[in-house]
Amino acid sequence: MIFRRTAALLLLSVAALVSRRALAQDLAATTSIEKVDIRLRYHGESILIFGAMPEKSDVIVKVTSPPESDKLNKKGRVGIFWMGVKMVRVSNIPGLYKMYTTIPFDQIPEATRAAYGFNADFSEVRRKAIFDPDPGPDRALFLDGLIRIKDKGRLYRIHQEDIETVKGTVFRVSMFLPSRAPTGDYDVTVYALRGGRVVAEDHGQILVEKAGMERWLTNLAKEHGAVYGLLAVSIALAGGIGISFIFKGGGGH
Amino acid sequence: MEIYLPIAGMSVNILLILCIGGGVGFLSGMFGVGGGFLLTPLLIMIGIPPTVAAATDANQIAAASASGAYAHYKLGNVDVKMGLFLLFGGVIGGTIGVQVVKMLRVLGNADFFIKLCFVVFLGTIGSLMFIESLTTIRGRKDGKASDPKSEWFQKCFGNLPLSSVFTTSRITMCFLPPILLGVAVGILAAVMGVGGGFILVPAMVYLFGMPTLIVIGTSLFQILFTTMYVTFMQAVTNHTVDLLLALTLLLGGAVGAVYGVKVGKRLKGEELRILLSLIVIGVTGFMLYSLVSTPSNLVSLAE
């Protein structure tokens, strides 16, 4: 039911967009949600990215979250044990990176692919990553490992030929935002390709943030650690003793 | 049913967390251990970031041990005097331990050394406890007397100066060994992120010769205060305590602990110890395996 409603909304929006934003060679994209509120029952969100596309074109949708940094450990064999043998900090890495296409990458000329990072191996992430200290020949190994970790968390995904098109003028794709995805301002970039060249680009944003109690608790933890700590300890004491009282009172024995 | 954990930054199934809390709480009430050595790995296994898992763990153990310690206190199983001496040492040890952790982090590979600590300490204590309780159970059947080595330790501690009477435990001994034990446990608690019950329990049973039930009550009492201190410090310095996760674990844990105490009362001391030793040996084996088996991904997130 939600889907049918969204589809109706989609047609209306597309009609509106096409008339209003015919500038970018008829490429106009939008998202079903512009702001994701993380509340108590939040467990990820499916976001529809859709719009009008130029006729006889191909579409690529890219969603990225703000750059982050991570500490990575490379494990090696020391005696009988596997332990960290090299530690680096990698920065300028998006917490989430997803790409969807209407065509397989091998139908796009190499020059375009290299310029825009239209590759199944997250070439854009690899190129932009900044390491400290420089891992030298281990750079690719660290990036492979990091991408595997992100893939496991459903944060890094590339879906070729996964965008639905309607009559070659409307496209839509559903992106799943896992609960683990970071908060922040996400960039949505939509490219239209014709003859192997990018002929139009449209940009959008999705704001992912904590709301209500989730936001209150996070702020308290970050800004008033002592108050938060006392709260945690009091709840533990009251809860632990309180529950044992309830059980003594109710259950006999 | 899913809930979103604000500090861990992910959603989890609430039933899964209740079950984990309940299971660990049950063991906690039964054996007088905090269960940290089980809870932290379990939380990491379901995807909670390790730093959040360790800090939240302390909070949950505080709740479970409050419940257990209270139940044991009412049954007259807490030697408050012994607990205070242990606690005094624990604060000193904890402060030293925090510095040790800082040093390990600078040297890198802190995680590896912490795991290795687990394997060495848990492995040794688990095996010793297993052998001892098995001997006791067999000895009971053959009508043999208790272990002469334990009696030698108890005689030694009894003959040291600064002797003090521990009425609840029905022993008289110098108060320095309890303080030193507290220091050792405090260091390990800070380094390994656990309450230290798995060291306190056998030490009080074998070295001090205290009755097993009093040991369990007193250990819970000491763990309660240690984990309250650790929770507070983690909240202030690292901001890694997840209240919602702790609260859910607490609900399961406190209920589990109440039943654990009840079941524990029905079992004999050596039966409790052989069960605990089997669990400890199992966890040690699992950790050792994770240190020597080839990792599926050579790269891991640090901290």
Coordinates of C-alpha atoms in Angstrom, one line a residue:
Chain A
M1 CA 0.0 0.0 0.0
I2 CA 2.8 2.3 0.9
F3 CA 4.4 1.5 -2.4
R4 CA 1.3 2.3 -4.4
R5 CA 1.0 5.6 -2.6
T6 CA 4.7 6.3 -3.2
A7 CA 4.2 5.5 -6.9
A8 CA 1.4 7.9 -7.2
L9 CA 3.5 10.5 -5.4
L10 CA 6.4 9.7 -7.7
L11 CA 4.3 10.4 -10.8
L12 CA 3.1 13.7 -9.4
S13 CA 6.5 14.7 -8.3
V14 CA 8.1 13.8 -11.6
A15 CA 5.5 15.8 -13.5
A16 CA 6.2 18.8 -11.2
L17 CA 10.0 18.4 -11.5
V18 CA 10.0 18.0 -15.2
S19 CA 8.1 21.2 -15.7
R20 CA 10.1 23.1 -13.1
R21 CA 13.7 21.9 -13.7
A22 CA 14.1 21.2 -17.3
L23 CA 17.5 22.9 -17.2
A24 CA 19.7 20.0 -16.6
Q25 CA 18.8 18.4 -19.9
D26 CA 15.7 16.9 -18.4
L27 CA 17.4 15.2 -15.5
A28 CA 15.7 15.9 -12.2
A29 CA 15.9 13.6 -9.2
T30 CA 14.4 13.6 -5.7
T31 CA 14.1 11.3 -2.7
S32 CA 11.0 9.9 -0.9
I33 CA 12.5 11.2 2.4
E34 CA 14.7 14.2 2.9
K35 CA 15.2 13.7 6.6
V36 CA 15.6 10.5 8.5
D37 CA 14.8 10.7 12.2
I38 CA 16.5 8.1 14.3
R39 CA 14.1 7.2 17.1
L40 CA 13.8 4.3 19.6
R41 CA 12.2 1.9 17.1
Y42 CA 14.4 2.9 14.2
H43 CA 15.9 -0.1 12.4
G44 CA 17.1 1.3 9.1
E45 CA 15.1 2.9 6.4
S46 CA 14.3 2.3 2.8
I47 CA 14.6 5.5 0.7
L48 CA 13.2 5.8 -2.8
I49 CA 15.4 7.9 -5.2
F50 CA 13.5 8.7 -8.3
G51 CA 13.1 11.3 -11.0
A52 CA 12.9 12.2 -14.7
M53 CA 15.8 11.3 -17.0
P54 CA 16.7 12.4 -20.5
E55 CA 15.4 10.2 -23.3
K56 CA 17.6 7.4 -24.4
S57 CA 20.0 7.9 -21.6
D58 CA 21.5 5.8 -18.8
V59 CA 21.3 6.7 -15.1
I60 CA 23.8 6.2 -12.3
V61 CA 22.8 7.0 -8.7
K62 CA 25.4 7.5 -6.0
V63 CA 24.8 8.0 -2.3
T64 CA 27.6 8.9 0.1
S65 CA 27.7 9.9 3.8
P66 CA 30.2 12.5 5.1
P67 CA 33.9 11.5 5.2
E68 CA 35.1 9.8 8.3
S69 CA 38.4 8.4 9.6
D70 CA 39.1 4.9 11.0
K71 CA 42.0 3.2 12.7
L72 CA 43.0 0.0 10.9
N73 CA 45.1 -2.9 12.1
K74 CA 46.8 -5.3 9.7
K75 CA 47.2 -8.7 11.3
G76 CA 50.2 -10.9 10.7
R77 CA 51.5 -14.2 12.1
V78 CA 53.8 -13.9 15.1
G79 CA 54.8 -17.4 16.3
I80 CA 51.6 -19.3 16.6
F81 CA 49.5 -16.2 17.1
W82 CA 47.8 -13.7 14.7
M83 CA 48.3 -10.2 16.0
G84 CA 48.3 -6.6 14.7
V85 CA 51.6 -5.9 13.0
K86 CA 50.8 -2.5 11.4
M87 CA 48.4 0.2 12.4
V88 CA 47.3 3.1 10.2
R89 CA 44.7 5.9 10.3
V90 CA 42.7 6.2 7.1
S91 CA 40.6 9.4 6.6
N92 CA 38.4 10.9 3.9
I93 CA 36.4 7.7 3.7
P94 CA 32.6 7.9 3.4
G95 CA 30.8 5.9 6.1
L96 CA 28.3 4.8 3.5
Y97 CA 28.9 4.5 -0.3
K98 CA 26.2 3.1 -2.5
M99 CA 26.0 3.1 -6.3
Y100 CA 23.1 2.0 -8.6
T101 CA 23.2 1.8 -12.4
T102 CA 20.9 1.0 -15.3
I103 CA 23.7 -0.5 -17.3
P104 CA 26.8 -2.6 -16.5
F105 CA 30.0 -0.7 -16.1
D106 CA 31.7 -2.5 -19.0
Q107 CA 29.4 -0.6 -21.4
I108 CA 30.9 2.7 -20.3
P109 CA 34.2 4.0 -21.8
E110 CA 37.2 3.7 -19.6
A111 CA 37.8 7.5 -19.5
T112 CA 34.4 8.2 -18.1
R113 CA 34.6 5.4 -15.6
A114 CA 38.0 6.6 -14.3
A115 CA 36.9 10.2 -14.1
Y116 CA 33.6 9.5 -12.2
G117 CA 34.6 6.3 -10.3
F118 CA 32.1 4.1 -12.1
N119 CA 33.7 0.9 -11.1
A120 CA 32.7 -2.1 -9.1
D121 CA 35.8 -1.9 -6.9
F122 CA 34.9 1.5 -5.2
S123 CA 37.7 3.2 -7.2
E124 CA 36.6 6.7 -6.0
V125 CA 36.9 5.7 -2.4
R126 CA 40.3 4.1 -3.0
R127 CA 41.6 7.2 -4.8
K128 CA 40.4 9.7 -2.2
A129 CA 41.5 7.7 0.9
I130 CA 44.3 9.5 2.9
F131 CA 46.6 7.3 5.0
D132 CA 48.7 8.2 8.0
P133 CA 51.3 6.9 8.1
D134 CA 51.7 5.9 4.4
P135 CA 51.3 2.1 4.3
G136 CA 53.4 1.9 1.0
P137 CA 52.7 -1.4 -0.7
D138 CA 50.0 -2.3 1.9
R139 CA 47.7 0.4 0.7
A140 CA 45.6 -1.9 -1.5
L141 CA 45.5 -4.5 1.3
F142 CA 44.2 -2.0 3.8
L143 CA 41.6 -0.7 1.4
D144 CA 40.4 -4.2 0.4
G145 CA 40.1 -5.1 4.1
L146 CA 38.2 -1.9 4.9
I147 CA 35.8 -2.3 2.0
R148 CA 35.1 -5.9 3.1
I149 CA 34.2 -4.6 6.6
K150 CA 31.9 -1.9 5.2
D151 CA 30.3 -4.4 2.8
K152 CA 29.6 -6.8 5.7
G153 CA 27.7 -3.9 7.5
R154 CA 25.7 -3.3 4.2
L155 CA 27.3 0.2 4.1
Y156 CA 29.3 -0.2 0.9
R157 CA 27.4 -1.7 -2.0
I158 CA 27.4 -1.4 -5.8
H159 CA 24.3 -2.6 -7.7
Q160 CA 24.8 -2.7 -11.4
E161 CA 21.6 -2.7 -13.5
D162 CA 19.5 -2.3 -10.4
I163 CA 17.6 1.0 -11.4
E164 CA 14.1 0.5 -12.7
T165 CA 13.1 2.7 -15.6
V166 CA 9.6 3.5 -16.9
K167 CA 9.3 4.2 -20.6
G168 CA 12.9 5.4 -20.6
T169 CA 11.8 8.7 -19.0
V170 CA 11.4 8.0 -15.3
F171 CA 13.8 6.1 -13.1
R172 CA 13.5 4.9 -9.6
V173 CA 15.6 2.9 -7.1
S174 CA 15.1 1.9 -3.5
M175 CA 18.1 2.4 -1.3
F176 CA 18.3 0.6 2.1
L177 CA 19.9 2.7 4.8
P178 CA 21.1 0.2 7.5
S179 CA 20.7 1.1 11.2
R180 CA 24.5 1.2 11.5
A181 CA 24.8 4.0 8.9
P182 CA 26.4 7.1 10.3
T183 CA 24.4 10.3 11.0
G184 CA 25.0 13.4 8.9
D185 CA 24.2 15.1 5.6
Y186 CA 24.2 12.5 2.8
D187 CA 24.9 13.4 -0.8
V188 CA 22.8 11.9 -3.5
T189 CA 24.2 12.4 -7.0
V190 CA 22.4 11.3 -10.1
Y191 CA 24.3 11.1 -13.4
A192 CA 22.7 10.8 -16.9
L193 CA 24.9 9.2 -19.5
R194 CA 24.5 9.3 -23.2
G195 CA 27.0 7.7 -25.6
G196 CA 29.3 6.9 -22.8
R197 CA 29.5 10.5 -21.6
V198 CA 28.0 12.2 -18.6
V199 CA 25.5 14.7 -20.0
A200 CA 23.7 15.8 -16.9
E201 CA 24.1 15.7 -13.1
D202 CA 21.6 16.4 -10.3
H203 CA 22.2 16.6 -6.6
G204 CA 20.1 16.0 -3.6
Q205 CA 20.6 15.6 0.2
I206 CA 19.3 13.4 2.9
L207 CA 19.8 14.4 6.5
V208 CA 20.1 11.5 8.9
E209 CA 20.0 12.5 12.6
K210 CA 19.0 11.2 16.0
A211 CA 15.7 12.6 17.4
G212 CA 13.8 12.5 20.7
M213 CA 15.2 10.4 23.4
E214 CA 18.0 9.0 21.2
R215 CA 19.3 12.6 20.6
W216 CA 18.9 13.5 24.3
L217 CA 20.9 10.5 25.5
T218 CA 23.6 11.0 22.9
N219 CA 24.1 14.6 23.8
L220 CA 24.0 13.9 27.6
A221 CA 26.7 11.2 27.1
K222 CA 28.9 13.4 25.0
E223 CA 28.5 16.7 26.9
H224 CA 27.7 15.8 30.5
G225 CA 29.7 12.6 31.0
A226 CA 29.5 12.8 34.8
V227 CA 25.8 13.3 34.9
Y228 CA 25.3 10.5 32.4
G229 CA 27.6 8.2 34.5
L230 CA 25.7 8.9 37.7
L231 CA 22.5 8.2 35.9
A232 CA 23.8 4.9 34.6
V233 CA 25.0 3.8 38.0
S234 CA 21.8 4.8 39.8
I235 CA 19.7 3.0 37.2
A236 CA 21.9 -0.1 37.6
L237 CA 21.5 0.0 41.4
A238 CA 17.8 0.8 41.5
G239 CA 17.0 -1.6 38.7
G240 CA 19.1 -4.5 40.2
I241 CA 17.7 -4.2 43.7
G242 CA 14.2 -3.2 42.6
I243 CA 13.8 -6.3 40.4
S244 CA 15.0 -8.6 43.1
F245 CA 12.4 -7.0 45.5
I246 CA 9.6 -7.6 42.9
F247 CA 10.6 -11.2 42.6
K248 CA 10.8 -11.7 46.4
G249 CA 7.4 -10.1 46.9
G250 CA 5.6 -11.9 44.2
G251 CA 7.0 -15.3 43.9
G252 CA 7.3 -16.5 47.5
H253 CA 10.5 -18.4 48.4
Chain B
M1 CA 11.2 -6.1 18.0
E2 CA 14.1 -3.8 17.4
I3 CA 15.4 -0.9 19.4
Y4 CA 18.0 1.6 18.4
L5 CA 21.0 2.0 20.7
P6 CA 22.1 5.6 20.7
I7 CA 25.8 5.2 21.8
A8 CA 26.5 1.9 19.9
G9 CA 24.8 3.6 16.9
M10 CA 22.9 0.6 15.7
S11 CA 19.6 -1.3 16.2
V12 CA 19.4 -4.6 17.9
N13 CA 16.7 -7.2 18.6
I14 CA 15.4 -6.6 22.1
L15 CA 14.7 -10.3 22.8
L16 CA 18.2 -11.3 21.9
I17 CA 19.6 -8.7 24.4
L18 CA 17.2 -9.8 27.1
C19 CA 18.3 -13.4 26.6
I20 CA 22.0 -12.5 26.7
G21 CA 21.4 -10.4 29.9
G22 CA 19.3 -13.1 31.5
G23 CA 21.8 -15.9 30.8
V24 CA 24.8 -14.0 32.1
G25 CA 22.8 -12.8 35.1
F26 CA 21.8 -16.3 36.0
L27 CA 25.4 -17.4 36.0
S28 CA 26.3 -14.3 38.0
G29 CA 23.8 -15.1 40.7
M30 CA 24.8 -18.8 40.8
F31 CA 28.5 -18.5 40.9
G32 CA 29.1 -15.0 42.3
V33 CA 31.1 -13.9 39.3
G34 CA 30.2 -10.8 37.4
G35 CA 30.1 -12.6 34.1
G36 CA 32.0 -9.9 32.3
F37 CA 34.3 -12.5 30.7
L38 CA 31.2 -13.9 28.9
L39 CA 29.2 -10.7 28.3
T40 CA 31.8 -8.6 26.5
P41 CA 32.6 -11.3 23.9
L42 CA 28.9 -12.0 23.4
L43 CA 28.1 -8.3 22.8
I44 CA 31.0 -8.0 20.4
M45 CA 29.8 -11.1 18.5
I46 CA 26.4 -9.4 17.8
G47 CA 28.2 -6.4 16.4
I48 CA 28.4 -3.9 19.3
P49 CA 31.6 -1.8 19.0
P50 CA 34.2 -3.3 21.4
T51 CA 34.7 -0.1 23.4
V52 CA 30.9 0.3 23.9
A53 CA 30.6 -3.4 24.8
A54 CA 33.3 -3.2 27.5
A55 CA 31.9 0.0 29.1
T56 CA 28.3 -1.0 29.0
D57 CA 29.2 -4.4 30.4
A58 CA 30.5 -2.8 33.6
N59 CA 27.1 -1.0 34.0
Q60 CA 25.1 -4.2 33.4
I61 CA 27.4 -6.2 35.8
A62 CA 26.8 -3.5 38.4
A63 CA 23.1 -4.1 38.1
A64 CA 23.3 -7.8 38.2
S65 CA 25.7 -7.9 41.1
A66 CA 23.5 -5.3 43.0
S67 CA 20.6 -7.8 42.7
G68 CA 22.8 -10.8 43.6
A69 CA 24.7 -9.0 46.4
Y70 CA 21.5 -7.9 47.9
A71 CA 20.0 -11.4 47.8
H72 CA 23.2 -12.8 49.4
Y73 CA 23.3 -10.0 52.0
K74 CA 19.8 -10.9 53.2
L75 CA 21.0 -14.6 53.5
G76 CA 23.9 -13.5 55.6
N77 CA 26.5 -14.5 52.9
V78 CA 28.4 -11.2 52.7
D79 CA 31.6 -10.7 54.7
V80 CA 31.4 -6.9 54.6
K81 CA 34.8 -6.5 56.4
M82 CA 36.6 -8.7 53.9
G83 CA 34.7 -6.9 51.1
L84 CA 36.0 -3.5 52.3
F85 CA 39.6 -4.7 52.5
L86 CA 39.3 -6.1 48.9
L87 CA 37.7 -2.9 47.7
F88 CA 40.5 -0.7 49.2
G89 CA 43.0 -2.8 47.3
G90 CA 40.8 -2.7 44.2
V91 CA 40.8 1.1 44.0
I92 CA 44.6 1.1 44.2
G93 CA 44.9 -1.7 41.6
G94 CA 42.3 -0.1 39.3
T95 CA 44.3 3.1 39.2
I96 CA 47.5 1.3 38.4
G97 CA 45.6 -0.8 35.8
V98 CA 44.3 2.3 33.9
Q99 CA 47.9 3.4 33.5
V100 CA 48.9 -0.1 32.2
V101 CA 46.1 0.1 29.6
K102 CA 47.3 3.5 28.5
M103 CA 50.8 2.1 28.0
L104 CA 49.6 -0.9 26.1
R105 CA 47.6 1.4 23.8
V106 CA 50.7 3.5 23.0
L107 CA 52.6 0.3 22.2
G108 CA 49.8 -0.8 20.0
N109 CA 48.2 -4.3 20.0
A110 CA 46.4 -3.6 23.3
D111 CA 43.6 -5.9 22.1
F112 CA 45.9 -8.8 21.5
F113 CA 47.5 -8.5 25.0
I114 CA 44.1 -8.2 26.7
K115 CA 43.0 -11.4 24.9
L116 CA 46.2 -13.1 25.8
C117 CA 45.7 -12.0 29.5
F118 CA 42.2 -13.6 29.3
V119 CA 43.7 -16.9 28.0
V120 CA 46.4 -17.1 30.5
F121 CA 44.4 -16.1 33.6
L122 CA 41.1 -17.8 32.7
G123 CA 42.9 -20.9 31.4
T124 CA 45.0 -21.3 34.5
I125 CA 42.2 -20.7 37.0
G126 CA 39.7 -22.7 35.1
S127 CA 42.0 -25.7 34.9
L128 CA 43.0 -25.5 38.6
M129 CA 39.4 -25.1 39.7
F130 CA 38.4 -28.0 37.6
I131 CA 41.0 -30.4 38.9
E132 CA 40.4 -29.3 42.5
S133 CA 36.6 -29.7 42.4
L134 CA 36.9 -33.0 40.7
T135 CA 39.3 -34.2 43.4
T136 CA 37.0 -32.9 46.1
I137 CA 34.0 -34.7 44.6
R138 CA 36.0 -37.9 44.3
G139 CA 37.5 -37.4 47.8
R140 CA 34.0 -37.0 49.3
K141 CA 33.1 -40.4 47.9
D142 CA 36.3 -42.0 49.2
G143 CA 36.0 -40.1 52.5
K144 CA 39.4 -38.3 52.1
A145 CA 40.3 -35.1 53.8
S146 CA 40.6 -31.7 52.1
D147 CA 43.6 -30.4 50.1
P148 CA 46.7 -30.0 52.4
K149 CA 48.1 -27.2 50.2
S150 CA 45.1 -24.9 50.9
E151 CA 45.4 -25.6 54.6
W152 CA 49.1 -24.6 54.4
F153 CA 48.2 -21.2 52.9
Q154 CA 45.5 -20.6 55.5
K155 CA 47.9 -21.5 58.3
C156 CA 50.5 -19.1 56.9
F157 CA 48.0 -16.2 56.5
G158 CA 46.7 -17.0 60.0
N159 CA 50.2 -16.7 61.5
L160 CA 51.1 -13.4 59.9
P161 CA 51.1 -10.2 62.0
L162 CA 48.3 -7.6 61.8
S163 CA 45.8 -10.4 62.4
S164 CA 42.2 -9.6 62.1
V165 CA 39.0 -11.6 62.8
F166 CA 36.5 -12.1 60.0
T167 CA 33.4 -13.1 61.9
T168 CA 31.1 -13.8 59.0
S169 CA 33.7 -16.1 57.3
R170 CA 34.7 -17.6 60.6
I171 CA 38.4 -17.1 59.9
T172 CA 41.3 -15.1 61.5
M173 CA 44.0 -13.8 59.2
C174 CA 46.2 -10.9 58.5
F175 CA 44.4 -8.2 56.5
L176 CA 47.3 -7.6 54.1
P177 CA 46.5 -10.6 51.8
P178 CA 42.9 -9.4 51.1
I179 CA 44.3 -5.9 50.2
L180 CA 46.9 -7.4 47.9
L181 CA 44.3 -9.6 46.3
G182 CA 42.2 -6.5 45.8
V183 CA 45.1 -4.7 44.1
A184 CA 45.7 -7.7 41.8
V185 CA 42.0 -7.9 40.9
G186 CA 41.8 -4.1 40.4
I187 CA 44.7 -4.2 37.9
L188 CA 43.2 -7.1 36.0
A189 CA 39.7 -5.5 36.1
A190 CA 41.0 -2.3 34.4
V191 CA 43.2 -4.2 31.9
M192 CA 40.7 -6.9 31.0
G193 CA 37.5 -4.9 31.5
V194 CA 36.0 -7.5 33.8
G195 CA 34.8 -7.5 37.5
G196 CA 37.5 -10.0 38.5
G197 CA 35.1 -12.5 40.2
F198 CA 36.8 -15.4 38.5
I199 CA 40.0 -14.6 40.4
L200 CA 38.3 -13.5 43.6
V201 CA 36.2 -16.6 44.0
P202 CA 39.0 -19.2 43.8
A203 CA 41.4 -17.1 45.8
M204 CA 39.0 -16.7 48.7
V205 CA 38.1 -20.3 48.6
Y206 CA 41.6 -21.9 48.3
L207 CA 43.9 -19.3 49.8
F208 CA 41.8 -17.8 52.6
G209 CA 39.7 -21.0 53.3
M210 CA 36.4 -19.1 53.4
P211 CA 33.1 -21.0 52.9
T212 CA 32.0 -21.1 49.3
L213 CA 28.6 -19.3 49.8
I214 CA 30.3 -16.5 51.8
V215 CA 32.9 -16.2 49.0
I216 CA 30.1 -15.8 46.4
G217 CA 28.3 -13.1 48.5
T218 CA 31.4 -11.2 49.3
S219 CA 32.7 -11.4 45.7
L220 CA 29.4 -9.9 44.4
F221 CA 29.7 -7.2 47.0
Q222 CA 33.2 -6.3 45.8
I223 CA 32.2 -6.5 42.1
L224 CA 29.2 -4.2 42.7
F225 CA 31.4 -1.4 43.9
T226 CA 34.2 -2.0 41.3
T227 CA 31.8 -1.9 38.4
M228 CA 30.0 1.2 39.7
Y229 CA 33.4 2.9 39.7
V230 CA 34.4 1.7 36.3
T231 CA 31.0 2.6 34.8
F232 CA 31.3 6.2 36.0
M233 CA 34.9 6.5 34.8
Q234 CA 34.0 5.1 31.4
A235 CA 31.1 7.5 31.1
V236 CA 33.3 10.5 32.0
T237 CA 36.4 9.7 30.0
N238 CA 35.3 7.6 27.0
H239 CA 31.5 8.4 26.6
T240 CA 31.0 4.7 25.7
V241 CA 28.3 3.6 28.1
D242 CA 25.1 2.8 26.2
L243 CA 22.2 3.3 28.7
L244 CA 19.6 1.7 26.5
L245 CA 21.7 -1.4 26.0
A246 CA 22.6 -1.5 29.7
L247 CA 18.9 -1.1 30.6
T248 CA 17.8 -4.0 28.4
L249 CA 20.6 -6.2 29.7
L250 CA 19.7 -5.2 33.2
L251 CA 16.1 -6.2 32.9
G252 CA 17.2 -9.7 31.7
G253 CA 20.2 -9.8 34.0
A254 CA 18.5 -8.9 37.3
V255 CA 15.8 -11.6 36.7
G256 CA 18.4 -14.1 35.7
A257 CA 20.5 -13.3 38.8
V258 CA 17.5 -13.9 41.2
Y259 CA 17.0 -17.4 39.7
G260 CA 20.8 -18.0 39.7
V261 CA 21.0 -17.4 43.5
K262 CA 18.1 -19.8 44.1
V263 CA 19.7 -22.6 41.9
G264 CA 23.1 -21.9 43.5
K265 CA 21.7 -22.5 47.0
R266 CA 20.7 -26.1 46.0
L267 CA 24.1 -27.1 44.7
K268 CA 27.2 -28.0 46.8
G269 CA 30.2 -25.7 46.7
E270 CA 32.4 -28.2 44.6
E271 CA 29.5 -28.8 42.2
L272 CA 29.2 -25.0 41.6
R273 CA 33.0 -24.7 41.1
I274 CA 33.2 -27.6 38.6
L275 CA 30.4 -26.0 36.5
L276 CA 32.1 -22.6 36.6
S277 CA 35.4 -24.1 35.7
L278 CA 33.9 -25.8 32.7
I279 CA 32.4 -22.5 31.5
V280 CA 35.7 -20.7 32.1
I281 CA 37.7 -23.4 30.2
G282 CA 35.2 -23.1 27.3
V283 CA 35.6 -19.4 27.0
T284 CA 39.4 -19.7 27.2
G285 CA 39.4 -22.3 24.4
F286 CA 37.2 -20.0 22.2
M287 CA 39.6 -17.0 22.8
L288 CA 42.7 -19.1 22.2
Y289 CA 41.2 -20.3 18.9
S290 CA 40.5 -16.7 17.9
L291 CA 44.2 -15.8 18.5
V292 CA 45.7 -18.7 16.6
S293 CA 43.2 -19.3 13.7
T294 CA 43.8 -17.5 10.4
P295 CA 41.5 -14.4 10.4
S296 CA 39.0 -14.2 7.5
N297 CA 39.9 -10.6 7.0
L298 CA 43.6 -9.6 7.6
V299 CA 42.5 -6.0 8.3
S300 CA 40.4 -5.1 11.3
L301 CA 39.1 -1.8 12.8
A302 CA 41.3 -0.8 15.8
E303 CA 39.7 0.6 19.0

